[in-house]
Amino acid sequence: PKKRLTFPSQWRNAIGEEGVIFVLPDPRGCLMVLSQAEMAAKIQRFKNKALFDSALNSKLQAIASNSDQLAFDTQGRIRISDKLLRYAEIEDEVVLLTGFTNIEIWAAKKAPSSDVVDMDKYTNAIKDLGF
């Protein structure tokens, strides 16, 4: 009812001591969670750009205004904005999926199944990424 989400402690520990995360809408209809370090690495690419690059600033503003920067409370919970919850159609139960460098938050009713190993998809990912 308070729309708070508790992250598993091992995931919070993996995020780092700062306990700050960024939540962004993902084009697939879920929410993407990035650690502060991961977001800083993405933003670093723009540090050497011109200060008054209006096209770049407009794009960064579009990302920032549609994202949440959140800190965990003492019980490891966050409160995602209503705007992002509506986007992902999250009303009650969620499924958290990890992608090593990010976490995805899915509405339980929309979450991709993770009950079966998809060897074709897995093998192609390993091959394409040179893992």
mmCIF file of C-alpha atoms in Angstrom:
data_model
loop_
_atom_site.group_PDB
_atom_site.id
_atom_site.type_symbol
_atom_site.label_atom_id
_atom_site.label_comp_id
_atom_site.label_asym_id
_atom_site.label_seq_id
_atom_site.Cartn_x
_atom_site.Cartn_y
_atom_site.Cartn_z
ATOM 1 C CA PRO A 1 0.000 0.000 0.000
ATOM 2 C CA LYS A 2 2.914 2.408 0.570
ATOM 3 C CA LYS A 3 4.415 1.429 -2.784
ATOM 4 C CA ARG A 4 7.816 0.598 -1.306
ATOM 5 C CA LEU A 5 10.068 -2.088 -2.683
ATOM 6 C CA THR A 6 12.614 -3.967 -0.593
ATOM 7 C CA PHE A 7 15.723 -5.169 -2.388
ATOM 8 C CA PRO A 8 17.402 -8.389 -1.227
ATOM 9 C CA SER A 9 20.372 -7.550 1.012
ATOM 10 C CA GLN A 10 22.866 -9.336 -1.252
ATOM 11 C CA TRP A 11 21.747 -7.135 -4.154
ATOM 12 C CA ARG A 12 22.006 -3.996 -2.016
ATOM 13 C CA ASN A 13 25.529 -5.047 -1.029
ATOM 14 C CA ALA A 14 26.445 -5.536 -4.688
ATOM 15 C CA ILE A 15 25.214 -2.028 -5.506
ATOM 16 C CA GLY A 16 27.830 -0.579 -3.164
ATOM 17 C CA GLU A 17 28.166 1.371 0.009
ATOM 18 C CA GLU A 18 26.642 4.553 -1.351
ATOM 19 C CA GLY A 19 23.236 2.851 -1.501
ATOM 20 C CA VAL A 20 22.085 5.123 -4.292
ATOM 21 C CA ILE A 21 20.419 3.768 -7.398
ATOM 22 C CA PHE A 22 18.916 5.155 -10.568
ATOM 23 C CA VAL A 23 15.613 3.817 -11.877
ATOM 24 C CA LEU A 24 14.872 4.398 -15.558
ATOM 25 C CA PRO A 25 12.073 3.290 -17.872
ATOM 26 C CA ASP A 26 13.128 0.461 -20.168
ATOM 27 C CA PRO A 27 11.628 0.346 -23.694
ATOM 28 C CA ARG A 28 10.497 -3.245 -23.025
ATOM 29 C CA GLY A 29 8.006 -2.042 -20.409
ATOM 30 C CA CYS A 30 9.993 -2.711 -17.237
ATOM 31 C CA LEU A 31 12.166 -0.474 -15.064
ATOM 32 C CA MET A 32 15.952 -0.580 -15.278
ATOM 33 C CA VAL A 33 17.978 -0.112 -12.082
ATOM 34 C CA LEU A 34 21.572 1.085 -12.279
ATOM 35 C CA SER A 35 23.996 1.605 -9.414
ATOM 36 C CA GLN A 36 25.483 5.020 -8.856
ATOM 37 C CA ALA A 37 28.817 3.734 -10.190
ATOM 38 C CA GLU A 38 27.213 2.323 -13.340
ATOM 39 C CA MET A 39 25.322 5.572 -13.996
ATOM 40 C CA ALA A 40 28.485 7.621 -13.366
ATOM 41 C CA ALA A 41 30.313 5.523 -15.971
ATOM 42 C CA LYS A 42 27.578 6.242 -18.511
ATOM 43 C CA ILE A 43 27.543 9.975 -17.729
ATOM 44 C CA GLN A 44 31.359 10.188 -17.827
ATOM 45 C CA ARG A 45 31.219 9.904 -21.615
ATOM 46 C CA PHE A 46 29.682 13.397 -21.744
ATOM 47 C CA LYS A 47 32.076 15.182 -19.373
ATOM 48 C CA ASN A 48 34.288 16.493 -22.184
ATOM 49 C CA LYS A 49 31.441 17.794 -24.321
ATOM 50 C CA ALA A 50 30.720 21.483 -24.705
ATOM 51 C CA LEU A 51 28.850 22.977 -21.755
ATOM 52 C CA PHE A 52 26.247 24.651 -23.944
ATOM 53 C CA ASP A 53 25.579 21.817 -26.378
ATOM 54 C CA SER A 54 21.814 22.266 -26.532
ATOM 55 C CA ALA A 55 21.129 18.997 -28.376
ATOM 56 C CA LEU A 56 23.127 16.987 -25.837
ATOM 57 C CA ASN A 57 21.635 18.851 -22.879
ATOM 58 C CA SER A 58 18.142 18.262 -24.219
ATOM 59 C CA LYS A 59 18.782 14.522 -24.490
ATOM 60 C CA LEU A 60 20.291 14.335 -21.009
ATOM 61 C CA GLN A 61 17.310 16.284 -19.645
ATOM 62 C CA ALA A 62 14.927 13.789 -21.282
ATOM 63 C CA ILE A 63 16.710 10.943 -19.502
ATOM 64 C CA ALA A 64 16.977 12.739 -16.153
ATOM 65 C CA SER A 65 13.364 13.933 -16.081
ATOM 66 C CA ASN A 66 12.091 10.414 -16.712
ATOM 67 C CA SER A 67 14.314 8.752 -14.110
ATOM 68 C CA ASP A 68 14.479 8.485 -10.337
ATOM 69 C CA GLN A 69 17.607 8.825 -8.223
ATOM 70 C CA LEU A 70 16.848 6.975 -5.007
ATOM 71 C CA ALA A 71 18.581 6.004 -1.770
ATOM 72 C CA PHE A 72 17.710 2.916 0.247
ATOM 73 C CA ASP A 73 16.144 3.543 3.644
ATOM 74 C CA THR A 74 17.485 1.731 6.725
ATOM 75 C CA GLN A 75 15.402 -1.342 5.866
ATOM 76 C CA GLY A 76 16.640 -1.525 2.269
ATOM 77 C CA ARG A 77 13.501 -0.094 0.702
ATOM 78 C CA ILE A 78 12.952 2.431 -2.061
ATOM 79 C CA ARG A 79 9.877 4.330 -3.216
ATOM 80 C CA ILE A 80 9.698 4.573 -7.004
ATOM 81 C CA SER A 81 7.750 7.519 -8.430
ATOM 82 C CA ASP A 82 4.143 6.985 -9.462
ATOM 83 C CA LYS A 83 5.060 8.047 -13.005
ATOM 84 C CA LEU A 84 7.509 5.159 -13.398
ATOM 85 C CA LEU A 85 5.197 2.682 -11.662
ATOM 86 C CA ARG A 86 2.436 3.592 -14.134
ATOM 87 C CA TYR A 87 4.816 3.246 -17.076
ATOM 88 C CA ALA A 88 5.783 -0.291 -16.029
ATOM 89 C CA GLU A 89 2.177 -1.127 -15.074
ATOM 90 C CA ILE A 90 3.310 -2.033 -11.563
ATOM 91 C CA GLU A 91 0.365 -2.199 -9.216
ATOM 92 C CA ASP A 92 1.340 -4.771 -6.609
ATOM 93 C CA GLU A 93 3.722 -7.701 -7.075
ATOM 94 C CA VAL A 94 7.017 -7.362 -8.918
ATOM 95 C CA VAL A 95 9.734 -9.635 -10.236
ATOM 96 C CA LEU A 96 13.376 -8.587 -9.987
ATOM 97 C CA LEU A 97 15.762 -9.889 -12.643
ATOM 98 C CA THR A 98 19.488 -9.265 -12.703
ATOM 99 C CA GLY A 99 21.623 -8.638 -15.761
ATOM 100 C CA PHE A 100 25.020 -8.386 -13.967
ATOM 101 C CA THR A 101 25.355 -4.611 -14.497
ATOM 102 C CA ASN A 102 21.736 -3.756 -13.901
ATOM 103 C CA ILE A 103 18.535 -4.977 -12.295
ATOM 104 C CA GLU A 104 15.160 -5.066 -14.019
ATOM 105 C CA ILE A 105 11.906 -4.512 -12.153
ATOM 106 C CA TRP A 106 8.931 -6.107 -13.880
ATOM 107 C CA ALA A 107 5.250 -6.132 -13.021
ATOM 108 C CA ALA A 108 4.679 -9.776 -12.049
ATOM 109 C CA LYS A 109 1.972 -10.100 -14.714
ATOM 110 C CA LYS A 110 4.398 -8.985 -17.481
ATOM 111 C CA ALA A 111 7.678 -10.557 -16.346
ATOM 112 C CA PRO A 112 9.452 -12.856 -18.779
ATOM 113 C CA SER A 113 9.539 -16.436 -17.604
ATOM 114 C CA SER A 114 12.772 -17.465 -15.960
ATOM 115 C CA ASP A 115 11.708 -21.024 -15.107
ATOM 116 C CA VAL A 116 13.369 -22.666 -18.107
ATOM 117 C CA VAL A 117 16.908 -22.378 -19.438
ATOM 118 C CA ASP A 118 16.693 -21.080 -23.006
ATOM 119 C CA MET A 119 19.876 -22.676 -24.362
ATOM 120 C CA ASP A 120 19.607 -21.046 -27.787
ATOM 121 C CA LYS A 121 19.364 -17.573 -26.299
ATOM 122 C CA TYR A 122 22.038 -18.376 -23.710
ATOM 123 C CA THR A 123 24.472 -19.860 -26.241
ATOM 124 C CA ASN A 124 23.999 -16.936 -28.634
ATOM 125 C CA ALA A 125 24.582 -14.440 -25.812
ATOM 126 C CA ILE A 126 27.764 -16.185 -24.709
ATOM 127 C CA LYS A 127 29.006 -16.291 -28.307
ATOM 128 C CA ASP A 128 28.024 -12.721 -29.243
ATOM 129 C CA LEU A 129 29.555 -11.236 -26.102
ATOM 130 C CA GLY A 130 32.686 -13.348 -26.271
ATOM 131 C CA PHE A 131 32.048 -14.434 -22.702
#
